[in-house]
């Protein structure tokens, strides 16, 4: 905290908390059916970031910049109020850069990269009867945010009731989360057993080296044949 004068106190104090805000970012796209004569555009699309749990993002997000492909006029689009999204049309896929700025200017902006997807092999999407949705779940993690930001983060309560669509998304993500945790656990198990295996091999090899050294020092057998047999032994155990 720094004191500016006897009357005003600037609050840049930090609360030792971590606040996590789940978000979704990505794009939807809809096939127009034909290539538009005027500009060759084939799809309508939107790129967005929104809260995963229906929080009011604009309580703590001041603006979001969507950096589009340079073929778009004014390709760095700054959105200063919710919904934080850009709707456009086009003919090609490209990588967008999404930068989130927070209500506390001292909080470093967060950047996401998203591949704006238009094309799909899903027949319903190709026919234009279903929108393509390509979105990702992520979390904004605020480590010791300023008191101001803590207040804003905590009052970003759900501003709209959960819709069926939101509930369906939440269920889908819960399943994905479960599967992902399962995969991570299995991968950890595999790595652990590989480490065990390699540690055992290392131990055997070190023992062999020790034995060779010992025998060399004892020098009780003719070196040529002896070292050859130990060498073969090590090789065999490593291959096993
Ligand atoms: C591609 N590397 O070749 C990409 C570029 C460009 C996207 C995609 C239309 C812009 C406009 C548009 O879709 N640009 O006409 O204003 O696929």
PDB file of C-alpha atoms and ligand atoms in Angstrom:
ATOM      1  CA  UNK A   1       0.000   0.000   0.000  1.00  0.00           C
ATOM      2  CA  UNK A   2       1.350   3.424  -0.815  1.00  0.00           C
ATOM      3  CA  UNK A   3       0.190   6.634   0.840  1.00  0.00           C
ATOM      4  CA  UNK A   4      -0.190   9.499  -1.584  1.00  0.00           C
ATOM      5  CA  UNK A   5      -1.147  12.178   0.911  1.00  0.00           C
ATOM      6  CA  UNK A   6      -2.888  12.383   4.243  1.00  0.00           C
ATOM      7  CA  UNK A   7      -6.292  12.255   2.611  1.00  0.00           C
ATOM      8  CA  UNK A   8      -6.193   9.757  -0.179  1.00  0.00           C
ATOM      9  CA  UNK A   9      -4.775   6.305   0.122  1.00  0.00           C
ATOM     10  CA  UNK A  10      -4.090   4.361  -3.048  1.00  0.00           C
ATOM     11  CA  UNK A  11      -5.016   0.766  -2.571  1.00  0.00           C
ATOM     12  CA  UNK A  12      -2.520  -1.379  -4.335  1.00  0.00           C
ATOM     13  CA  UNK A  13      -2.518  -3.874  -1.507  1.00  0.00           C
ATOM     14  CA  UNK A  14      -2.533  -7.525  -2.442  1.00  0.00           C
ATOM     15  CA  UNK A  15      -4.681 -10.191  -0.883  1.00  0.00           C
ATOM     16  CA  UNK A  16      -2.952 -13.567  -0.591  1.00  0.00           C
ATOM     17  CA  UNK A  17      -5.614 -15.461  -2.503  1.00  0.00           C
ATOM     18  CA  UNK A  18      -5.865 -17.246  -5.809  1.00  0.00           C
ATOM     19  CA  UNK A  19      -9.085 -16.732  -7.732  1.00  0.00           C
ATOM     20  CA  UNK A  20      -9.874 -18.938 -10.692  1.00  0.00           C
ATOM     21  CA  UNK A  21     -12.365 -18.005 -13.371  1.00  0.00           C
ATOM     22  CA  UNK A  22     -13.339 -20.702 -15.870  1.00  0.00           C
ATOM     23  CA  UNK A  23     -13.844 -19.445 -19.405  1.00  0.00           C
ATOM     24  CA  UNK A  24     -14.622 -20.652 -22.900  1.00  0.00           C
ATOM     25  CA  UNK A  25     -13.072 -19.226 -26.044  1.00  0.00           C
ATOM     26  CA  UNK A  26     -13.418 -20.277 -29.634  1.00  0.00           C
ATOM     27  CA  UNK A  27     -15.530 -19.819 -32.718  1.00  0.00           C
ATOM     28  CA  UNK A  28     -18.719 -20.861 -34.404  1.00  0.00           C
ATOM     29  CA  UNK A  29     -19.131 -21.004 -38.170  1.00  0.00           C
ATOM     30  CA  UNK A  30     -22.014 -21.491 -40.563  1.00  0.00           C
ATOM     31  CA  UNK A  31     -21.730 -22.424 -44.208  1.00  0.00           C
ATOM     32  CA  UNK A  32     -23.547 -19.890 -46.401  1.00  0.00           C
ATOM     33  CA  UNK A  33     -24.393 -22.569 -48.939  1.00  0.00           C
ATOM     34  CA  UNK A  34     -22.730 -20.859 -51.854  1.00  0.00           C
ATOM     35  CA  UNK A  35     -19.732 -18.695 -52.514  1.00  0.00           C
ATOM     36  CA  UNK A  36     -20.847 -15.078 -52.339  1.00  0.00           C
ATOM     37  CA  UNK A  37     -20.234 -13.367 -55.702  1.00  0.00           C
ATOM     38  CA  UNK A  38     -19.293  -9.995 -54.248  1.00  0.00           C
ATOM     39  CA  UNK A  39     -16.389 -11.132 -52.057  1.00  0.00           C
ATOM     40  CA  UNK A  40     -16.041 -14.905 -52.368  1.00  0.00           C
ATOM     41  CA  UNK A  41     -17.056 -15.438 -48.744  1.00  0.00           C
ATOM     42  CA  UNK A  42     -18.397 -18.893 -47.927  1.00  0.00           C
ATOM     43  CA  UNK A  43     -19.038 -18.750 -44.167  1.00  0.00           C
ATOM     44  CA  UNK A  44     -20.429 -16.570 -41.426  1.00  0.00           C
ATOM     45  CA  UNK A  45     -18.485 -16.929 -38.224  1.00  0.00           C
ATOM     46  CA  UNK A  46     -18.058 -15.529 -34.770  1.00  0.00           C
ATOM     47  CA  UNK A  47     -15.074 -15.655 -32.453  1.00  0.00           C
ATOM     48  CA  UNK A  48     -15.656 -15.108 -28.753  1.00  0.00           C
ATOM     49  CA  UNK A  49     -14.646 -15.460 -25.168  1.00  0.00           C
ATOM     50  CA  UNK A  50     -17.239 -16.007 -22.494  1.00  0.00           C
ATOM     51  CA  UNK A  51     -17.557 -17.172 -18.944  1.00  0.00           C
ATOM     52  CA  UNK A  52     -17.914 -20.915 -18.491  1.00  0.00           C
ATOM     53  CA  UNK A  53     -20.198 -20.628 -15.477  1.00  0.00           C
ATOM     54  CA  UNK A  54     -22.298 -17.732 -16.667  1.00  0.00           C
ATOM     55  CA  UNK A  55     -20.487 -15.087 -14.603  1.00  0.00           C
ATOM     56  CA  UNK A  56     -20.723 -11.518 -15.796  1.00  0.00           C
ATOM     57  CA  UNK A  57     -17.287 -11.270 -17.411  1.00  0.00           C
ATOM     58  CA  UNK A  58     -17.565  -7.518 -17.903  1.00  0.00           C
ATOM     59  CA  UNK A  59     -17.327  -6.982 -14.128  1.00  0.00           C
ATOM     60  CA  UNK A  60     -13.595  -7.663 -14.214  1.00  0.00           C
ATOM     61  CA  UNK A  61     -12.730  -7.639 -17.938  1.00  0.00           C
ATOM     62  CA  UNK A  62     -12.388  -4.149 -19.370  1.00  0.00           C
ATOM     63  CA  UNK A  63     -11.858  -5.061 -23.023  1.00  0.00           C
ATOM     64  CA  UNK A  64     -10.863  -7.885 -25.339  1.00  0.00           C
ATOM     65  CA  UNK A  65      -8.840  -7.549 -28.503  1.00  0.00           C
ATOM     66  CA  UNK A  66      -9.428 -10.036 -31.311  1.00  0.00           C
ATOM     67  CA  UNK A  67      -6.612  -9.966 -33.827  1.00  0.00           C
ATOM     68  CA  UNK A  68      -7.988 -11.247 -37.147  1.00  0.00           C
ATOM     69  CA  UNK A  69      -6.216 -12.123 -40.378  1.00  0.00           C
ATOM     70  CA  UNK A  70      -4.739  -9.099 -42.171  1.00  0.00           C
ATOM     71  CA  UNK A  71      -7.166  -9.549 -45.073  1.00  0.00           C
ATOM     72  CA  UNK A  72      -9.842  -8.076 -42.801  1.00  0.00           C
ATOM     73  CA  UNK A  73     -10.215  -4.317 -42.604  1.00  0.00           C
ATOM     74  CA  UNK A  74      -9.329  -2.983 -39.145  1.00  0.00           C
ATOM     75  CA  UNK A  75      -8.048  -6.458 -38.256  1.00  0.00           C
ATOM     76  CA  UNK A  76      -7.288  -5.709 -34.576  1.00  0.00           C
ATOM     77  CA  UNK A  77     -10.814  -5.446 -33.200  1.00  0.00           C
ATOM     78  CA  UNK A  78     -11.206  -4.058 -29.701  1.00  0.00           C
ATOM     79  CA  UNK A  79     -14.416  -5.024 -27.935  1.00  0.00           C
ATOM     80  CA  UNK A  80     -15.087  -2.941 -24.858  1.00  0.00           C
ATOM     81  CA  UNK A  81     -18.300  -4.498 -23.595  1.00  0.00           C
ATOM     82  CA  UNK A  82     -19.999  -7.858 -23.329  1.00  0.00           C
ATOM     83  CA  UNK A  83     -20.576  -9.970 -25.288  1.00  0.00           C
ATOM     84  CA  UNK A  84     -16.878 -10.141 -26.076  1.00  0.00           C
ATOM     85  CA  UNK A  85     -17.119 -11.411 -29.613  1.00  0.00           C
ATOM     86  CA  UNK A  86     -16.600 -10.511 -33.252  1.00  0.00           C
ATOM     87  CA  UNK A  87     -19.009 -11.575 -35.961  1.00  0.00           C
ATOM     88  CA  UNK A  88     -17.758 -11.679 -39.503  1.00  0.00           C
ATOM     89  CA  UNK A  89     -17.828 -13.621 -42.726  1.00  0.00           C
ATOM     90  CA  UNK A  90     -14.995 -15.002 -44.808  1.00  0.00           C
ATOM     91  CA  UNK A  91     -13.598 -17.785 -46.939  1.00  0.00           C
ATOM     92  CA  UNK A  92     -10.518 -18.992 -45.071  1.00  0.00           C
ATOM     93  CA  UNK A  93      -9.325 -20.277 -41.722  1.00  0.00           C
ATOM     94  CA  UNK A  94      -6.601 -18.475 -39.785  1.00  0.00           C
ATOM     95  CA  UNK A  95      -5.141 -18.064 -36.330  1.00  0.00           C
ATOM     96  CA  UNK A  96      -6.700 -15.420 -34.103  1.00  0.00           C
ATOM     97  CA  UNK A  97      -5.000 -13.831 -31.145  1.00  0.00           C
ATOM     98  CA  UNK A  98      -7.325 -13.000 -28.263  1.00  0.00           C
ATOM     99  CA  UNK A  99      -6.031 -10.596 -25.617  1.00  0.00           C
ATOM    100  CA  UNK A 100      -8.015 -10.044 -22.433  1.00  0.00           C
ATOM    101  CA  UNK A 101      -7.513  -6.795 -20.519  1.00  0.00           C
ATOM    102  CA  UNK A 102      -8.685  -6.509 -16.937  1.00  0.00           C
ATOM    103  CA  UNK A 103     -10.472  -3.801 -14.999  1.00  0.00           C
ATOM    104  CA  UNK A 104      -7.326  -3.417 -12.899  1.00  0.00           C
ATOM    105  CA  UNK A 105      -4.773  -2.041 -15.390  1.00  0.00           C
ATOM    106  CA  UNK A 106      -1.945  -3.448 -13.236  1.00  0.00           C
ATOM    107  CA  UNK A 107      -3.128  -6.964 -13.990  1.00  0.00           C
ATOM    108  CA  UNK A 108      -1.170  -8.298 -16.957  1.00  0.00           C
ATOM    109  CA  UNK A 109      -3.349  -8.975 -20.025  1.00  0.00           C
ATOM    110  CA  UNK A 110      -3.848 -12.644 -20.884  1.00  0.00           C
ATOM    111  CA  UNK A 111      -3.385 -13.900 -24.439  1.00  0.00           C
ATOM    112  CA  UNK A 112      -4.981 -16.921 -26.090  1.00  0.00           C
ATOM    113  CA  UNK A 113      -4.419 -18.192 -29.594  1.00  0.00           C
ATOM    114  CA  UNK A 114      -7.267 -19.813 -31.423  1.00  0.00           C
ATOM    115  CA  UNK A 115      -7.444 -21.432 -34.829  1.00  0.00           C
ATOM    116  CA  UNK A 116     -10.583 -20.031 -36.395  1.00  0.00           C
ATOM    117  CA  UNK A 117     -12.117 -23.107 -37.965  1.00  0.00           C
ATOM    118  CA  UNK A 118     -14.635 -22.981 -40.819  1.00  0.00           C
ATOM    119  CA  UNK A 119     -14.511 -26.393 -42.418  1.00  0.00           C
ATOM    120  CA  UNK A 120     -15.798 -29.639 -41.059  1.00  0.00           C
ATOM    121  CA  UNK A 121     -16.490 -33.159 -42.282  1.00  0.00           C
ATOM    122  CA  UNK A 122     -19.750 -33.339 -40.318  1.00  0.00           C
ATOM    123  CA  UNK A 123     -22.426 -33.627 -43.080  1.00  0.00           C
ATOM    124  CA  UNK A 124     -24.879 -31.424 -41.132  1.00  0.00           C
ATOM    125  CA  UNK A 125     -22.256 -28.684 -40.840  1.00  0.00           C
ATOM    126  CA  UNK A 126     -21.385 -29.013 -44.547  1.00  0.00           C
ATOM    127  CA  UNK A 127     -25.104 -28.741 -45.414  1.00  0.00           C
ATOM    128  CA  UNK A 128     -25.346 -25.624 -43.244  1.00  0.00           C
ATOM    129  CA  UNK A 129     -28.053 -27.129 -40.991  1.00  0.00           C
ATOM    130  CA  UNK A 130     -25.771 -27.208 -37.974  1.00  0.00           C
ATOM    131  CA  UNK A 131     -23.253 -24.636 -36.766  1.00  0.00           C
ATOM    132  CA  UNK A 132     -19.661 -25.659 -36.344  1.00  0.00           C
ATOM    133  CA  UNK A 133     -18.474 -25.032 -32.782  1.00  0.00           C
ATOM    134  CA  UNK A 134     -14.774 -25.096 -32.057  1.00  0.00           C
ATOM    135  CA  UNK A 135     -14.193 -23.941 -28.518  1.00  0.00           C
ATOM    136  CA  UNK A 136     -11.800 -24.541 -25.651  1.00  0.00           C
ATOM    137  CA  UNK A 137     -12.121 -24.500 -21.914  1.00  0.00           C
ATOM    138  CA  UNK A 138      -9.498 -22.623 -19.945  1.00  0.00           C
ATOM    139  CA  UNK A 139      -9.075 -20.881 -16.624  1.00  0.00           C
ATOM    140  CA  UNK A 140      -8.003 -17.355 -15.767  1.00  0.00           C
ATOM    141  CA  UNK A 141      -5.889 -17.699 -12.651  1.00  0.00           C
ATOM    142  CA  UNK A 142      -5.451 -14.571 -10.567  1.00  0.00           C
ATOM    143  CA  UNK A 143      -2.552 -14.951  -8.153  1.00  0.00           C
ATOM    144  CA  UNK A 144      -2.795 -12.413  -5.376  1.00  0.00           C
ATOM    145  CA  UNK A 145      -4.936  -9.941  -7.292  1.00  0.00           C
ATOM    146  CA  UNK A 146      -5.208  -6.376  -6.068  1.00  0.00           C
ATOM    147  CA  UNK A 147      -7.961  -5.641  -3.547  1.00  0.00           C
ATOM    148  CA  UNK A 148      -9.856  -3.825  -6.259  1.00  0.00           C
ATOM    149  CA  UNK A 149      -9.762  -6.856  -8.537  1.00  0.00           C
ATOM    150  CA  UNK A 150     -10.698  -9.231  -5.710  1.00  0.00           C
ATOM    151  CA  UNK A 151     -13.807  -7.172  -5.127  1.00  0.00           C
ATOM    152  CA  UNK A 152     -14.690  -7.168  -8.832  1.00  0.00           C
ATOM    153  CA  UNK A 153     -13.970 -10.869  -9.235  1.00  0.00           C
ATOM    154  CA  UNK A 154     -16.137 -11.733  -6.269  1.00  0.00           C
ATOM    155  CA  UNK A 155     -19.084  -9.699  -7.401  1.00  0.00           C
ATOM    156  CA  UNK A 156     -19.101 -11.147 -10.909  1.00  0.00           C
ATOM    157  CA  UNK A 157     -22.065 -13.308  -9.992  1.00  0.00           C
ATOM    158  CA  UNK A 158     -24.107 -15.156 -12.568  1.00  0.00           C
ATOM    159  CA  UNK A 159     -26.133 -12.471 -14.307  1.00  0.00           C
ATOM    160  CA  UNK A 160     -28.322 -14.780 -16.289  1.00  0.00           C
ATOM    161  CA  UNK A 161     -30.056 -17.948 -15.183  1.00  0.00           C
ATOM    162  CA  UNK A 162     -28.519 -21.176 -16.446  1.00  0.00           C
ATOM    163  CA  UNK A 163     -30.169 -22.222 -19.663  1.00  0.00           C
ATOM    164  CA  UNK A 164     -30.648 -25.806 -20.853  1.00  0.00           C
ATOM    165  CA  UNK A 165     -27.902 -25.159 -23.355  1.00  0.00           C
ATOM    166  CA  UNK A 166     -25.499 -24.077 -20.607  1.00  0.00           C
ATOM    167  CA  UNK A 167     -26.386 -27.121 -18.546  1.00  0.00           C
ATOM    168  CA  UNK A 168     -25.775 -29.407 -21.524  1.00  0.00           C
ATOM    169  CA  UNK A 169     -22.382 -27.730 -22.090  1.00  0.00           C
ATOM    170  CA  UNK A 170     -21.543 -28.102 -18.403  1.00  0.00           C
ATOM    171  CA  UNK A 171     -22.403 -31.814 -18.550  1.00  0.00           C
ATOM    172  CA  UNK A 172     -20.321 -32.291 -21.687  1.00  0.00           C
ATOM    173  CA  UNK A 173     -17.365 -30.565 -20.039  1.00  0.00           C
ATOM    174  CA  UNK A 174     -17.771 -32.609 -16.861  1.00  0.00           C
ATOM    175  CA  UNK A 175     -17.444 -35.781 -18.971  1.00  0.00           C
ATOM    176  CA  UNK A 176     -14.436 -34.350 -20.817  1.00  0.00           C
ATOM    177  CA  UNK A 177     -12.855 -33.383 -17.496  1.00  0.00           C
ATOM    178  CA  UNK A 178     -13.369 -36.872 -16.109  1.00  0.00           C
ATOM    179  CA  UNK A 179     -11.822 -38.478 -19.227  1.00  0.00           C
ATOM    180  CA  UNK A 180      -8.895 -36.078 -19.208  1.00  0.00           C
ATOM    181  CA  UNK A 181      -8.130 -36.746 -15.531  1.00  0.00           C
ATOM    182  CA  UNK A 182      -8.313 -40.464 -16.269  1.00  0.00           C
ATOM    183  CA  UNK A 183      -5.869 -40.132 -19.178  1.00  0.00           C
ATOM    184  CA  UNK A 184      -3.449 -38.046 -17.076  1.00  0.00           C
ATOM    185  CA  UNK A 185      -3.575 -40.642 -14.274  1.00  0.00           C
ATOM    186  CA  UNK A 186      -2.817 -43.481 -16.704  1.00  0.00           C
ATOM    187  CA  UNK A 187       0.031 -41.526 -18.311  1.00  0.00           C
ATOM    188  CA  UNK A 188       1.511 -40.836 -14.854  1.00  0.00           C
ATOM    189  CA  UNK A 189       1.313 -44.529 -14.022  1.00  0.00           C
ATOM    190  CA  UNK A 190       3.129 -45.397 -17.275  1.00  0.00           C
ATOM    191  CA  UNK A 191       5.854 -42.831 -16.602  1.00  0.00           C
ATOM    192  CA  UNK A 192       6.240 -44.094 -13.026  1.00  0.00           C
ATOM    193  CA  UNK A 193       6.704 -47.689 -14.114  1.00  0.00           C
ATOM    194  CA  UNK A 194       9.138 -46.644 -16.861  1.00  0.00           C
ATOM    195  CA  UNK A 195      11.171 -44.749 -14.275  1.00  0.00           C
ATOM    196  CA  UNK A 196      11.160 -47.819 -12.034  1.00  0.00           C
ATOM    197  CA  UNK A 197      12.321 -49.991 -14.914  1.00  0.00           C
ATOM    198  CA  UNK A 198      15.119 -47.611 -15.901  1.00  0.00           C
ATOM    199  CA  UNK A 199      16.221 -47.209 -12.281  1.00  0.00           C
ATOM    200  CA  UNK A 200      16.506 -50.972 -11.980  1.00  0.00           C
ATOM    201  CA  UNK A 201      18.547 -51.180 -15.196  1.00  0.00           C
ATOM    202  CA  UNK A 202      20.784 -48.404 -13.975  1.00  0.00           C
ATOM    203  CA  UNK A 203      21.317 -50.223 -10.691  1.00  0.00           C
ATOM    204  CA  UNK A 204      22.301 -53.441 -12.505  1.00  0.00           C
ATOM    205  CA  UNK A 205      24.664 -51.564 -14.813  1.00  0.00           C
ATOM    206  CA  UNK A 206      26.281 -49.731 -11.912  1.00  0.00           C
ATOM    207  CA  UNK A 207      26.753 -53.018 -10.076  1.00  0.00           C
ATOM    208  CA  UNK A 208      28.387 -54.517 -13.144  1.00  0.00           C
ATOM    209  CA  UNK A 209      30.709 -51.548 -13.486  1.00  0.00           C
ATOM    210  CA  UNK A 210      31.604 -51.887  -9.825  1.00  0.00           C
ATOM    211  CA  UNK A 211      32.320 -55.565 -10.297  1.00  0.00           C
ATOM    212  CA  UNK A 212      34.515 -54.858 -13.341  1.00  0.00           C
ATOM    213  CA  UNK A 213      36.465 -52.271 -11.393  1.00  0.00           C
ATOM    214  CA  UNK A 214      36.894 -54.633  -8.490  1.00  0.00           C
ATOM    215  CA  UNK A 215      38.031 -57.492 -10.695  1.00  0.00           C
ATOM    216  CA  UNK A 216      40.399 -55.206 -12.597  1.00  0.00           C
ATOM    217  CA  UNK A 217      41.950 -54.127  -9.353  1.00  0.00           C
ATOM    218  CA  UNK A 218      42.226 -57.709  -8.139  1.00  0.00           C
ATOM    219  CA  UNK A 219      43.649 -58.451 -11.553  1.00  0.00           C
ATOM    220  CA  UNK A 220      43.338 -62.115 -10.922  1.00  0.00           C
ATOM    221  CA  UNK A 221      42.189 -63.120 -14.379  1.00  0.00           C
ATOM    222  CA  UNK A 222      43.525 -62.328 -17.863  1.00  0.00           C
ATOM    223  CA  UNK A 223      41.823 -58.999 -18.815  1.00  0.00           C
ATOM    224  CA  UNK A 224      40.941 -59.796 -22.438  1.00  0.00           C
ATOM    225  CA  UNK A 225      38.461 -62.636 -21.930  1.00  0.00           C
ATOM    226  CA  UNK A 226      37.220 -61.289 -18.609  1.00  0.00           C
ATOM    227  CA  UNK A 227      36.258 -57.798 -19.801  1.00  0.00           C
ATOM    228  CA  UNK A 228      34.584 -59.316 -22.812  1.00  0.00           C
ATOM    229  CA  UNK A 229      32.292 -61.452 -20.671  1.00  0.00           C
ATOM    230  CA  UNK A 230      31.328 -58.529 -18.393  1.00  0.00           C
ATOM    231  CA  UNK A 231      30.706 -56.386 -21.452  1.00  0.00           C
ATOM    232  CA  UNK A 232      28.373 -59.052 -22.840  1.00  0.00           C
ATOM    233  CA  UNK A 233      26.658 -59.280 -19.507  1.00  0.00           C
ATOM    234  CA  UNK A 234      25.914 -55.540 -19.374  1.00  0.00           C
ATOM    235  CA  UNK A 235      24.721 -55.562 -22.952  1.00  0.00           C
ATOM    236  CA  UNK A 236      22.409 -58.480 -22.308  1.00  0.00           C
ATOM    237  CA  UNK A 237      20.856 -56.853 -19.250  1.00  0.00           C
ATOM    238  CA  UNK A 238      20.251 -53.566 -21.041  1.00  0.00           C
ATOM    239  CA  UNK A 239      18.561 -55.318 -23.956  1.00  0.00           C
ATOM    240  CA  UNK A 240      16.325 -57.456 -21.648  1.00  0.00           C
TER     241      UNK A 240
HETATM  242  C1  LIG B   1      -5.874 -19.239 -45.897  1.00  0.00           C
HETATM  243  N1  LIG B   1      -4.057 -18.482 -44.530  1.00  0.00           N
HETATM  244  O1  LIG B   1      -5.220 -19.155 -46.952  1.00  0.00           O
HETATM  245  C2  LIG B   1      -5.432 -18.392 -44.737  1.00  0.00           C
HETATM  246  C3  LIG B   1      -5.872 -17.011 -44.927  1.00  0.00           C
HETATM  247  C4  LIG B   1      -7.756 -15.425 -44.861  1.00  0.00           C
HETATM  248  C5  LIG B   1      -9.108 -15.219 -44.375  1.00  0.00           C
HETATM  249  C6  LIG B   1      -7.273 -16.825 -44.585  1.00  0.00           C
HETATM  250  C7  LIG B   1     -11.688 -12.914 -46.057  1.00  0.00           C
HETATM  251  C8  LIG B   1     -11.270 -11.566 -45.844  1.00  0.00           C
HETATM  252  C9  LIG B   1     -11.975 -10.533 -46.686  1.00  0.00           C
HETATM  253  C10 LIG B   1     -11.010 -14.057 -45.344  1.00  0.00           C
HETATM  254  O2  LIG B   1     -11.679 -15.063 -45.155  1.00  0.00           O
HETATM  255  N2  LIG B   1      -9.715 -14.059 -44.958  1.00  0.00           N
HETATM  256  O3  LIG B   1     -12.340 -10.885 -47.812  1.00  0.00           O
HETATM  257  O4  LIG B   1     -12.184  -9.477 -46.229  1.00  0.00           O
HETATM  258  O5  LIG B   1      -6.811 -19.994 -45.783  1.00  0.00           O
END
